[in-house]
Coordinates of C-alpha atoms in Angstrom, one line a residue:
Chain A
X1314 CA 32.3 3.8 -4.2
X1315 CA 33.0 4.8 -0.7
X1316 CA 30.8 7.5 -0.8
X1317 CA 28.1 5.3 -2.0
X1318 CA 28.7 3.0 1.0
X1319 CA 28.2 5.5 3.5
X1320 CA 25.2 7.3 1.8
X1321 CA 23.8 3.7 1.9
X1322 CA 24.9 3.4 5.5
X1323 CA 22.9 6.8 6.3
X1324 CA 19.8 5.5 4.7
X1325 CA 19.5 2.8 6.8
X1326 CA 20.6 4.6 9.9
X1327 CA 18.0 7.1 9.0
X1328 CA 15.1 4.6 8.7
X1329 CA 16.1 2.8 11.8
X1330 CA 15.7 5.4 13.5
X1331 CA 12.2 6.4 12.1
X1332 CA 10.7 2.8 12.9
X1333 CA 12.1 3.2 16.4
X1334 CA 10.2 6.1 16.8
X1335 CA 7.1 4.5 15.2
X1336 CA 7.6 1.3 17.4
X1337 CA 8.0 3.3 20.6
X1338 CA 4.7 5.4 19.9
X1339 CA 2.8 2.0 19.7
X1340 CA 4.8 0.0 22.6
X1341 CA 3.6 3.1 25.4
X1342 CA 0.2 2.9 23.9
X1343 CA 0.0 -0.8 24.6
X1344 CA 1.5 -0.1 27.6
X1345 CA -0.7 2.6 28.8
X1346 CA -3.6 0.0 27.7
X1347 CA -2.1 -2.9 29.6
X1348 CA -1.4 -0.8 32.7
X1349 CA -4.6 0.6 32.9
X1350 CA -6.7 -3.1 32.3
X1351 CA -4.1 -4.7 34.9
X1352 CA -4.8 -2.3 37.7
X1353 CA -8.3 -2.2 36.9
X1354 CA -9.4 -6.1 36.7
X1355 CA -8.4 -6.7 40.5
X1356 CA -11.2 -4.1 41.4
X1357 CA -13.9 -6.9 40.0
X1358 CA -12.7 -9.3 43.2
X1359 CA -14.7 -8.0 44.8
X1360 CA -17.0 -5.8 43.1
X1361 CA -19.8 -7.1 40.4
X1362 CA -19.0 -6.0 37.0
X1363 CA -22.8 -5.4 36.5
X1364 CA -23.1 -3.4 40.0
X1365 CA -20.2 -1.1 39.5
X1366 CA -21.5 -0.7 35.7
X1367 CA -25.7 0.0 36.9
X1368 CA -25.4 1.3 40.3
X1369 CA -25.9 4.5 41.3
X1370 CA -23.9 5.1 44.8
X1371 CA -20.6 5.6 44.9
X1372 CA -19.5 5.6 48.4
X1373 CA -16.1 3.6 48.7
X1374 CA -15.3 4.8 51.9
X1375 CA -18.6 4.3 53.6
X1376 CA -17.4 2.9 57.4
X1377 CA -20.8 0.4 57.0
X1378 CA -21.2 -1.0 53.3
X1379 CA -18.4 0.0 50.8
X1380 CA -20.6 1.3 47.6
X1381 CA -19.1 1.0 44.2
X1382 CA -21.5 2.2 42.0
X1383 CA -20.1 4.6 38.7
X1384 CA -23.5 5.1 36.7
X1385 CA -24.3 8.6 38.2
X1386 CA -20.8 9.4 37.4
X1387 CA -21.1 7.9 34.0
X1388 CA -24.7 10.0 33.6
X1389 CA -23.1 12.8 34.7
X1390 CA -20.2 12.6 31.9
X1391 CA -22.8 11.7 29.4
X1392 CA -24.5 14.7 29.8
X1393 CA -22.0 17.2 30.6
X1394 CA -20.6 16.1 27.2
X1395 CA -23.8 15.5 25.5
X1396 CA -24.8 19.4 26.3
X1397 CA -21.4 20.2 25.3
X1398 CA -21.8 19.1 21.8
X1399 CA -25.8 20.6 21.7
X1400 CA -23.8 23.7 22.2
X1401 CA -20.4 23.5 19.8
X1402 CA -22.1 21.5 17.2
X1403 CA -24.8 23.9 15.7
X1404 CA -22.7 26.7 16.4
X1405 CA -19.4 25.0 15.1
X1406 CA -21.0 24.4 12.0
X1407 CA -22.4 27.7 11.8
X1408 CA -18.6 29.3 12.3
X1409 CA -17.5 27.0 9.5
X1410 CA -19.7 27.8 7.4
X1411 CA -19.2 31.3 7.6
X1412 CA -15.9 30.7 7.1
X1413 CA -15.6 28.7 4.3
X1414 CA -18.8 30.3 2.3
X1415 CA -19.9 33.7 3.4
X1416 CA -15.9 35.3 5.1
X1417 CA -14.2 37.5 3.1
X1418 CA -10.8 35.5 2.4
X1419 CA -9.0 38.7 4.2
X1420 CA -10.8 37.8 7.3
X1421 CA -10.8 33.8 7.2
X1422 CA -7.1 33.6 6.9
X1423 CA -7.4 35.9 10.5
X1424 CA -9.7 34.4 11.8
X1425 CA -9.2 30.6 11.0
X1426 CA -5.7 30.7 13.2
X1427 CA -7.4 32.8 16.0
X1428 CA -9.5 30.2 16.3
X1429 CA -7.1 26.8 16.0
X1430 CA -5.3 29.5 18.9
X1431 CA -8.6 29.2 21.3
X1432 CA -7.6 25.1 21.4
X1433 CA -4.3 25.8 23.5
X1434 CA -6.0 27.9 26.4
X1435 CA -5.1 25.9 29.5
X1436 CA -8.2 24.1 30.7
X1437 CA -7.8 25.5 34.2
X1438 CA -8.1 28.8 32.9
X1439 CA -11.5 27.9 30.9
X1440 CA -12.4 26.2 34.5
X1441 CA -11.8 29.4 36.6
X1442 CA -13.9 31.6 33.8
X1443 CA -16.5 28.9 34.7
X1444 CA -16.6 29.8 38.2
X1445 CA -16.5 33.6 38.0
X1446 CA -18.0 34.3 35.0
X1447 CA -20.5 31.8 33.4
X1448 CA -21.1 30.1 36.6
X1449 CA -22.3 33.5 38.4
X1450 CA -24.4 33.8 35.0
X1451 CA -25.6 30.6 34.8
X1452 CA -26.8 31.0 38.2
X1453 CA -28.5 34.4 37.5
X1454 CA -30.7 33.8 34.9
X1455 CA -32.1 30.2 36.8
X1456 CA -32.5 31.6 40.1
X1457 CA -30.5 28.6 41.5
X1458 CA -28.0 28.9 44.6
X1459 CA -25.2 28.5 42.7
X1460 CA -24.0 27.9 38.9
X1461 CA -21.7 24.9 39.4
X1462 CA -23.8 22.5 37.9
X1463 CA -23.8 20.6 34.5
X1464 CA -24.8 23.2 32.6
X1465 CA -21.8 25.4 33.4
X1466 CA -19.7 22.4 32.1
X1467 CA -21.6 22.3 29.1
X1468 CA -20.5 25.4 28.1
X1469 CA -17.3 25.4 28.9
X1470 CA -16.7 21.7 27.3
X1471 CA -18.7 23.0 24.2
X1472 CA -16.1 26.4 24.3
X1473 CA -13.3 23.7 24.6
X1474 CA -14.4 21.4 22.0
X1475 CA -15.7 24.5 19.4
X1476 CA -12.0 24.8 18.2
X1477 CA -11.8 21.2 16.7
X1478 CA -15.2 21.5 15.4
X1479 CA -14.8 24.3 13.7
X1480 CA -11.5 23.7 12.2
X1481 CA -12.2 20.0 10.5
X1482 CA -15.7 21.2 9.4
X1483 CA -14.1 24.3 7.8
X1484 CA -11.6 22.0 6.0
X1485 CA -14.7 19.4 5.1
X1486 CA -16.8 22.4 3.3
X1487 CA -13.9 23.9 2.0
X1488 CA -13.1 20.2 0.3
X1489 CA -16.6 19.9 -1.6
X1490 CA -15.7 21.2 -5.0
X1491 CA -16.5 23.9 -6.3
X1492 CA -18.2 22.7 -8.9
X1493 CA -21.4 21.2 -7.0
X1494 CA -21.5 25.0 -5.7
X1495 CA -21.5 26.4 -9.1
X1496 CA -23.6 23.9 -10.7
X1497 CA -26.4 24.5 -7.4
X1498 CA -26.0 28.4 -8.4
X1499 CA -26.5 28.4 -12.3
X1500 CA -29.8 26.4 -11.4
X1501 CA -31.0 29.1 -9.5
X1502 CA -30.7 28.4 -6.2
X1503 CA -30.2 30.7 -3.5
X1504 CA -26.1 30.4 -1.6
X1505 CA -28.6 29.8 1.5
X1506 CA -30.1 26.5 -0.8
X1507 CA -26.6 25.9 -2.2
X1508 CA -24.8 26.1 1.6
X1509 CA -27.5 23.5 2.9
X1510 CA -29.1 21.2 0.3
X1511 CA -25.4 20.7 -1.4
X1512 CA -22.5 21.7 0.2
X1513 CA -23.4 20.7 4.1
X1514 CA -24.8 17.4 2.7
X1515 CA -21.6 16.6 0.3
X1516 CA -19.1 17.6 3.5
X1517 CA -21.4 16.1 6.1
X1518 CA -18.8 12.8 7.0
X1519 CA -16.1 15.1 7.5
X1520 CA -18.8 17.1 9.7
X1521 CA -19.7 14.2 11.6
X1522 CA -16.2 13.3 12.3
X1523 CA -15.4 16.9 13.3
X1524 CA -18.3 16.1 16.0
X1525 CA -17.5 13.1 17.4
X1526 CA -13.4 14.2 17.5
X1527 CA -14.9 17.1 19.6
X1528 CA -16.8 15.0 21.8
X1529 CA -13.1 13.3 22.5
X1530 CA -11.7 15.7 23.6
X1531 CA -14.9 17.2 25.8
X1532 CA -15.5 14.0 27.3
X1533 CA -11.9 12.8 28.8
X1534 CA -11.8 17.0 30.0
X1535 CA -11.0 16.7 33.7
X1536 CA -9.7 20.1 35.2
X1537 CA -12.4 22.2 34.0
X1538 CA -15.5 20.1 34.8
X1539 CA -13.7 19.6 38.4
X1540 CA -13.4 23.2 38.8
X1541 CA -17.0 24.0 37.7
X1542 CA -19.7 21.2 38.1
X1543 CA -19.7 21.3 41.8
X1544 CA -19.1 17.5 42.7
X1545 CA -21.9 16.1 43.7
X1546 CA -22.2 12.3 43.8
X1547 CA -25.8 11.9 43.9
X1548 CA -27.6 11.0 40.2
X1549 CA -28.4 14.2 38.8
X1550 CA -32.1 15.0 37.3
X1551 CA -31.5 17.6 35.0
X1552 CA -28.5 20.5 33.6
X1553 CA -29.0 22.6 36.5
X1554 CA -28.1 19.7 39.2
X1555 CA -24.5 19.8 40.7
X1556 CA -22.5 16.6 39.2
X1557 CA -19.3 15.2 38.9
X1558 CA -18.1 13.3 36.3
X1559 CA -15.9 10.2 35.3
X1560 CA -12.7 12.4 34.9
X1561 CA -13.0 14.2 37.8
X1562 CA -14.1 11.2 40.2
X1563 CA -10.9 9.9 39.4
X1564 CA -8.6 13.3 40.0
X1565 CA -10.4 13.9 43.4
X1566 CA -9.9 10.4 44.8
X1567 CA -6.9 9.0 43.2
X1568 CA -4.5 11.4 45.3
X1569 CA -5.8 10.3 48.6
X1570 CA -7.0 6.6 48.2
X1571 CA -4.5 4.1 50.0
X1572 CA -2.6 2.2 47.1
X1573 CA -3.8 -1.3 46.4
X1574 CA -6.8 -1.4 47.9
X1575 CA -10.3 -2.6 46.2
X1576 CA -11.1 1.3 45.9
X1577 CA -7.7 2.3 44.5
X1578 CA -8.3 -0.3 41.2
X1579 CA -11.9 0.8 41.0
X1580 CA -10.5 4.0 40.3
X1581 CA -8.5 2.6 37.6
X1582 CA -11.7 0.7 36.4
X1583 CA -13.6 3.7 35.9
X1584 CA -10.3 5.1 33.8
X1585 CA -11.2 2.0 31.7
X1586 CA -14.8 2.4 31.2
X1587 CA -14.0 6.0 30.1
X1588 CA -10.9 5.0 27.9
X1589 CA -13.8 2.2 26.4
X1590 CA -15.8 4.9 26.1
X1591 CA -13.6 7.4 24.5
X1592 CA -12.1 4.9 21.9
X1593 CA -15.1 4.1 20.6
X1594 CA -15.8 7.4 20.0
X1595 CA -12.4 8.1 17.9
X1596 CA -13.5 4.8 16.1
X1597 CA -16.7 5.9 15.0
X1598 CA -15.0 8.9 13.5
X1599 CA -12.5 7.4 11.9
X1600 CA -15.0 4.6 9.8
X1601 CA -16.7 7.8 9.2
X1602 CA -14.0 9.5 8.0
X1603 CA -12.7 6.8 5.8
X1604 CA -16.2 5.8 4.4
X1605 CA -16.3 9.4 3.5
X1606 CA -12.7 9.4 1.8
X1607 CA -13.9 5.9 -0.2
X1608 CA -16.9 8.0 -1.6
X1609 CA -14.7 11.0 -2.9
X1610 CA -12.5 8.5 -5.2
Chain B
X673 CA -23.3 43.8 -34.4
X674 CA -26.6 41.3 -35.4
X675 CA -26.2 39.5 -38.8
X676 CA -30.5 38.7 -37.8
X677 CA -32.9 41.2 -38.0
X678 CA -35.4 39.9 -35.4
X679 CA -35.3 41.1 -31.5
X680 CA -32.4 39.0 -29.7
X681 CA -33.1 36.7 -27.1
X682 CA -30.0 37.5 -25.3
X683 CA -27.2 40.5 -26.1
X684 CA -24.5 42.4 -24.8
X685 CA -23.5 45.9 -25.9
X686 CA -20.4 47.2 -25.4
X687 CA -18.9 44.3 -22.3
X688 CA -16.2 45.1 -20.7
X689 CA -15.5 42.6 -17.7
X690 CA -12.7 43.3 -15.2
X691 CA -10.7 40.6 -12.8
X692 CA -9.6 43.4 -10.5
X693 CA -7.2 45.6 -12.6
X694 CA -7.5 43.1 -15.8
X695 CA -9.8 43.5 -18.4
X696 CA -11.1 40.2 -19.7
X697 CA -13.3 41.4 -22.1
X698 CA -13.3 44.6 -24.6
X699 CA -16.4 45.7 -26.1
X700 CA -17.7 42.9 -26.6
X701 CA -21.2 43.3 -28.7
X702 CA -22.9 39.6 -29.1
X703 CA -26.5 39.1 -30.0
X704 CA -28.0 35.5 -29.4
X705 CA -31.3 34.3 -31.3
X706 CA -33.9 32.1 -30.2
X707 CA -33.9 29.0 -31.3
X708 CA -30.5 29.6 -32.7
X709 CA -27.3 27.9 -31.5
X710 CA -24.5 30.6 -31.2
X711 CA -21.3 29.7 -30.6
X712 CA -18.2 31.5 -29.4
X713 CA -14.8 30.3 -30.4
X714 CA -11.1 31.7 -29.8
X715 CA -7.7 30.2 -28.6
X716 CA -6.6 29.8 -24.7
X717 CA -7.8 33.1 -22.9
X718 CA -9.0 34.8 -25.2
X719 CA -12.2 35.2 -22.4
X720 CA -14.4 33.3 -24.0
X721 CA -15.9 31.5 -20.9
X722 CA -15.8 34.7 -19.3
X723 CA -17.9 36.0 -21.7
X724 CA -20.7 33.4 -21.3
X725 CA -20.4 33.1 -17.7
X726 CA -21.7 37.1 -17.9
X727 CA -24.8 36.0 -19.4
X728 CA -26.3 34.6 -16.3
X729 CA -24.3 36.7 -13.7
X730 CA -21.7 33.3 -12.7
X731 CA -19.2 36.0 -12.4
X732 CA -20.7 37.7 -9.9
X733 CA -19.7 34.9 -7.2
X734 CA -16.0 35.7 -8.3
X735 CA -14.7 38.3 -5.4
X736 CA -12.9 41.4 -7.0
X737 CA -14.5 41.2 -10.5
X738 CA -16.7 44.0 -12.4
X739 CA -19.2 44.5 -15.2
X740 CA -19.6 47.2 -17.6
X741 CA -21.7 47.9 -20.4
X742 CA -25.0 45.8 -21.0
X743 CA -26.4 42.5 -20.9
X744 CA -30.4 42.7 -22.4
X745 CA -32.6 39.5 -21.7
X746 CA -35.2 40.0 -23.9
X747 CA -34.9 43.5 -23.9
X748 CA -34.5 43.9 -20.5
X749 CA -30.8 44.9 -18.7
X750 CA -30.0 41.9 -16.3
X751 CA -27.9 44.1 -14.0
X752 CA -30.8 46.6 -13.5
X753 CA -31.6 46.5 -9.8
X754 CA -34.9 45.1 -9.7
X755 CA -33.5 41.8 -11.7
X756 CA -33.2 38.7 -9.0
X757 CA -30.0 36.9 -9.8
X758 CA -31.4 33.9 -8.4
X759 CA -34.6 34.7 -11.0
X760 CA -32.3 35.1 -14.2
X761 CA -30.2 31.9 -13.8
X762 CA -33.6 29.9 -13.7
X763 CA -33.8 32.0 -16.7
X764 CA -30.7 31.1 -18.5
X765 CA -29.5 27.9 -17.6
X766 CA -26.0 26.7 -17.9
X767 CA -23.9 23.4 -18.1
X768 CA -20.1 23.4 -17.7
X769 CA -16.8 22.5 -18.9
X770 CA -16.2 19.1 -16.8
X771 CA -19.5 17.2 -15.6
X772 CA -20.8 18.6 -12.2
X773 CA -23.5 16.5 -11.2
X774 CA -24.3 16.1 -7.4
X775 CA -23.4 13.3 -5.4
X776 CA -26.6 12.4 -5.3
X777 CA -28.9 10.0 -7.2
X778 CA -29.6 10.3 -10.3
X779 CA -33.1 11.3 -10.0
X780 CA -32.3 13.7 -6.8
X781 CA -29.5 15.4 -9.2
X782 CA -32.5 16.2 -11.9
X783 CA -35.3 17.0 -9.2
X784 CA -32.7 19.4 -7.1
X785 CA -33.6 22.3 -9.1
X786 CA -37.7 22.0 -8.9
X787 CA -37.5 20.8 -5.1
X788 CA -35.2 24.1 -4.2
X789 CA -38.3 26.1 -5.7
X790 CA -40.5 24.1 -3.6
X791 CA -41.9 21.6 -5.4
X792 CA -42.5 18.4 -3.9
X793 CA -45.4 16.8 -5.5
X794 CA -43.8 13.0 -6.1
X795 CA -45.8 12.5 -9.1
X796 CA -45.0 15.4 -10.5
X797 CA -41.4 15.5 -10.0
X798 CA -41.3 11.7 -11.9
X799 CA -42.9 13.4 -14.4
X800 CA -40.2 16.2 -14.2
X801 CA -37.3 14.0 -14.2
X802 CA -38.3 11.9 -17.4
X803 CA -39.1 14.6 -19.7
X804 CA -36.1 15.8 -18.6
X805 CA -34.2 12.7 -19.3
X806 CA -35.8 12.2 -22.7
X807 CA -34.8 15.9 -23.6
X808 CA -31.3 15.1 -22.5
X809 CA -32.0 11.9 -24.5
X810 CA -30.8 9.9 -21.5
X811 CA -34.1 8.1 -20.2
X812 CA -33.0 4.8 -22.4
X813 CA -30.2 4.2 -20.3
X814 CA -30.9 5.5 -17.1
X815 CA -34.7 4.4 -16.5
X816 CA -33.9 1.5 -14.7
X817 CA -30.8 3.5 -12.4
X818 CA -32.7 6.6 -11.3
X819 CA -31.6 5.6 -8.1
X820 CA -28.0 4.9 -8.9
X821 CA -25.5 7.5 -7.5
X822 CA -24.7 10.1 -10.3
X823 CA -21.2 9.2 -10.1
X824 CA -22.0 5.8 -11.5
X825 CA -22.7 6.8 -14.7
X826 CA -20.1 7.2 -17.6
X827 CA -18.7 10.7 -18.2
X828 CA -20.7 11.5 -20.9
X829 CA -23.9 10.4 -19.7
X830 CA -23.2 12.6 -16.6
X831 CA -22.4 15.7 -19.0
X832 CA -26.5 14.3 -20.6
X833 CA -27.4 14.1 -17.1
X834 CA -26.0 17.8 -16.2
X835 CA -28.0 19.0 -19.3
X836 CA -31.6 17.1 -18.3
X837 CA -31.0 18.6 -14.7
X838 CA -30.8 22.2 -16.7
X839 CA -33.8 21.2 -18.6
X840 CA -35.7 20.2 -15.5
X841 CA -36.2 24.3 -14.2
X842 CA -37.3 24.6 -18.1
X843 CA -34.9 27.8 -18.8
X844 CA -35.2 30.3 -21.7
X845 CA -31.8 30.5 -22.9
X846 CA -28.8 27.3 -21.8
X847 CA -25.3 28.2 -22.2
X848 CA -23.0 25.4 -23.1
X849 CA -19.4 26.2 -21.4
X850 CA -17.0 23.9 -23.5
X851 CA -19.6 20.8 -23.1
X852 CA -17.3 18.6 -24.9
X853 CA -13.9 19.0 -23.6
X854 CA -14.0 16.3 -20.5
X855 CA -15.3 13.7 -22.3
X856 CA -14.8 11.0 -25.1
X857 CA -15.6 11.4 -29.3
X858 CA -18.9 9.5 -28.9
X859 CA -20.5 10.6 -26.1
X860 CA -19.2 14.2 -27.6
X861 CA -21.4 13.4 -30.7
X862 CA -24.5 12.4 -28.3
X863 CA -24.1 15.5 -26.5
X864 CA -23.9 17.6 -30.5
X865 CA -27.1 15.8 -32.0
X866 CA -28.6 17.0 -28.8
X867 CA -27.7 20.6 -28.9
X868 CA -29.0 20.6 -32.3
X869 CA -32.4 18.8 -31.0
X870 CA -32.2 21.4 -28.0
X871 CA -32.6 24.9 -30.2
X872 CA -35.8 23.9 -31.6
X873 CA -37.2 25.1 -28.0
X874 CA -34.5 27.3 -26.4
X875 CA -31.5 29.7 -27.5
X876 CA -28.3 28.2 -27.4
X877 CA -24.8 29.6 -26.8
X878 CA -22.1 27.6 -26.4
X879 CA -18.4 28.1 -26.0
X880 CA -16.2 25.8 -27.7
X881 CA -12.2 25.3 -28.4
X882 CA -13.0 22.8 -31.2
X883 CA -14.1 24.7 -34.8
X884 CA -15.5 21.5 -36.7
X885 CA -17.8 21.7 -33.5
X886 CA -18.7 24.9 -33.7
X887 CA -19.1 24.7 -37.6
X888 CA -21.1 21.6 -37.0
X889 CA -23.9 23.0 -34.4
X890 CA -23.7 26.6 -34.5
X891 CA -25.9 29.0 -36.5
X892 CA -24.0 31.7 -35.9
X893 CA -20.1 32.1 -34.6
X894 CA -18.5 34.7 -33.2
X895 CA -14.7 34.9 -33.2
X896 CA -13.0 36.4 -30.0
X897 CA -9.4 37.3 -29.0
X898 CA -7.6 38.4 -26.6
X899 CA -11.3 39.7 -25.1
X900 CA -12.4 41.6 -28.1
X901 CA -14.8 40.2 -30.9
X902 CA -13.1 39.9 -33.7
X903 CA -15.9 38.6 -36.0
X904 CA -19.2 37.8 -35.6
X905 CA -21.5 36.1 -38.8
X906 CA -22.9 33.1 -40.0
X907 CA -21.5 30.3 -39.2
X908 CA -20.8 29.5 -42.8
X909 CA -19.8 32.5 -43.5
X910 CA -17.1 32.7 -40.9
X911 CA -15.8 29.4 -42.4
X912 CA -15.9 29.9 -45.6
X913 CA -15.7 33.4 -46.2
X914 CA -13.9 35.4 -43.3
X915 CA -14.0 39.1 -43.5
X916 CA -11.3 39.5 -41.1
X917 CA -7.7 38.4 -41.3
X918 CA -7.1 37.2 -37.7
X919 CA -10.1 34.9 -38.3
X920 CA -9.0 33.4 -41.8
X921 CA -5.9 32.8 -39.5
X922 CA -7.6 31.0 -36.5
X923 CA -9.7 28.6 -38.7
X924 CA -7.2 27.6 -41.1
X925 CA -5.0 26.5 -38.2
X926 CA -2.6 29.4 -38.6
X927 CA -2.5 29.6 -34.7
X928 CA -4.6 28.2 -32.2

């Protein structure tokens, strides 16, 4: 009887505590949210919504006309992360497919972890390979002055973002059954036929997914594109143009911009635009995900 | 070991298959005639499937497993190095234990295997698809749905559907890998009348746990345990008249 009472009692201690932990996940997630829209709204005062969204200078400190314009930074992010995923995407897909069809098992269960591995290297240290190695490379084969320019962050955003790629479209090829692979086999077609008319087809939600979760995490990347972009404000015209993006607007500025001032919450607005942008992303990839989940049952 | 005089379409002369270090199958000497339904019966393991999944080389995507012996399509050894795998299982078709068709329409299922050797003729393929699905004799119920998904179909029309997508890259020989054994008593009938329509135009082998359905369909049946052929004969002779103990044992219900 007693017993019974305080197994009972543990229960419930137990799942109090688990819905505490739950709770407090979602309460600094709203909070972060709320924050972040709270300190950004005051920046609209005095600012447009439609010129700080569509105008190209951003010169808040300008002694003459303050200029809050984010879309070169917002171009620059775009394509930064768009190259990224040019990059990662093809070759990410080639990796898992490798892995999942071609790889000796021996050597997929090494080289699967080595790869999940290449996810936790620090972002500065990608950044500082930027600078003295693909940068000095980049700059090399284009003849250009320098190689801090978006396509340096290309690469390393697409070497950041290739881990996550590779790992959820390994696991979406390694879910198509095995049967559609057989079947595709016994009617005489090639494992070239059977890897791309069946198997990248039947795993291609979890593929897109894979895609758009490593676009996440390449386009909220701050350190490394600060480190190796080159920061330049103007509107860039093409890969090999210095830029500076959303993330690394912010991580310049924020440290030096006097507090409460129309240029310290259009700081914060731009961290909303990109938190706008970035959820939409992870929403995409979720109704992906789940339309794909729906079609398996 | 061939109780018909005439050249086999298909046979195996001394088989022996390995999974690594195992051996599956013994010695296994099997000849298959056209337009002839064979059929291969046996308890749980006895390598059965194995055995038909030699005939058009499924084994070979199995890491760690080895052939010995021969395999002769019409006369020729389908091991020999100058035989394309991807050739021979256009050759010798094959449909499987649990339906496998595609995610894909219905049609696309059926046209897969003309389009991947580069057929893309739209009239053609139509054509393709409903001979097909009259040889699978499927077209009735399908016609109107060749757009439908292929998992929208009942089980046993996909198992018909799996067969007409066989038919469709017109094979010599189709191997039947326990056809029956994922889906219900009627559509298991359907798929039986076919097989017995099918080997009027192709050699048949088919491997099969149930014995009324290999007494049924079969012309000839070949008993294997424990990977060695135990019998092979008429298929009214193996049920009525077994030569061999073991197999007087398996069909009377002795073990199983």
């Amino acid at each position: 009887m007693r017993k019974n009472k305080r197994r009972n009692f543990r229960e419930a201690a137990i799942r109090a505590f688990f819905f505490t932990c739950g709770i407090l996940a979602v309460l600094v997630l709203l909070g972060i949210f709320a924050t972040l829209l709270s300190t950004a709204i005051p920046a609209f005062r005095e600012i447009r919504p439609s010129e700080f969204l569509l105008k190209t200078n951003w010169d808040p400190t300008s002694p003459e006309k303050a200029e809050y314009g984010i879309l070169s930074m917002v171009v620059s992010t775009l394509m930064v992360t768009g190259g990224a995923l040019l990059l990662a995407v093809p070759i990410g897909i080639g990796v898992a497919a490798y892995l999942s069809d071609v790889a000796h098992w021996r050597v997929r269960e090494i080289l699967k972890p080595v790869v999940e591995i290449l996810a936790g290297i620090p972002s500065v240290v990608v950044g500082f390979l930027g600078i003295v190695l693909f940068g000095p490379a980049i700059a090399k084969v284009f003849h250009t002055g320098h190689g801090l320019n978006a396509a340096n962050g290309s690469v390393l955003l697409a070497i950041m973002a290739l881990p996550t790629i590779i790992s959820i479209s390994e696991d979406a090829l390694s879910a198509v059954p095995a049967a559609y692979g057989e079947a595709s086999l016994a009617l005489g077609a090639s494992r070239w036929q059977t890897l791309v008319r069946v198997k990248l087809p039947a795993g291609l939600s979890g593929i897109i997914a894979a895609g758009m979760l490593g676009m996440g995490r390449a386009i909220g990347e701050t350190m490394t594109v600060l480190m190796a972009t080159g920061n330049a404000r103007s509107f860039p015209h093409g890969f090999l143009d210095s830029v500076r993006t959303m993330t690394s607007g912010i991580a310049i500025e924020l440290g030096e911009v006097p507090y409460y001032t129309t240029h310290y919450y259009a700081l914060f607005a731009i961290g909303l635009v990109l938190f706008v942008m970035t959820f939409l992303v992870n929403m995409a990839a979720d109704v992906v995900l789940r339309k794909y989940q729906e079609k398996e049952r | 070991m061939s109780p018909e005089t005439s050249v086999a379409k298909i046979e195996t002369r001394d088989l022996d298959f390995y999974y690594g270090p195992s051996r599956a199958l013994k010695r296994v000497s099997i000849s298959c005639h056209r337009n002839r339904v064979t059929a291969i019966i046996g308890p749980s393991g006895c390598g059965k499937s194995t055995f038909i999944r030699t005939l058009n080389r499924m084994n070979d995507v199995i890491p760690g497993t080895r052939v010995e012996g021969t395999i002769l399509l019409d006369g020729k050894d389908i091991h020999s190095p100058d035989v394309d795998v991807v050739d021979l299982r256009r050759r010798v078709g094959m449909v499987f234990q649990k339906p496998n068709p595609f995610p894909k329409s219905v049609f696309d299922n059926i046209a897969y295997g003309l389009r991947i050797n580069g057929m893309k003729n739209k009239r053609k393929l139509e054509a393709v698809v409903e001979r097909s699905l009259r040889g699978a004799a499927l077209w009735e119920e399908v016609k109107d749905r060749l757009e439908d998904n292929a998992f929208s179909l009942s089980g046993g029309q996909q198992q018909r559907l799996c067969i007409a997508r066989a038919l469709a890259v017109e094979p010599e020989v189709i191997l039947f890998d326990e056809p029956c054994s994922a889906i219900d008593p009627i559509a298991t009938a359907k798929v039986e009348d076919l097989i017995e329509n099918l080997k009027k135009s192709y050699t048949v082998v088919i491997v099969t746990h149930n014995m009324q359905q290999a007494a049924r369909v079969s012309d000839y049946t070949a008993f294997m345990m424990l990977g060695e052929l135990v019998e092979f004969d008429r298929t009214e002779k193996i049920f009525t008249n077994p030569q061999n103990k073991l197999t007087e044992d398996y069909i009377t219900g002795r073990f199983g």
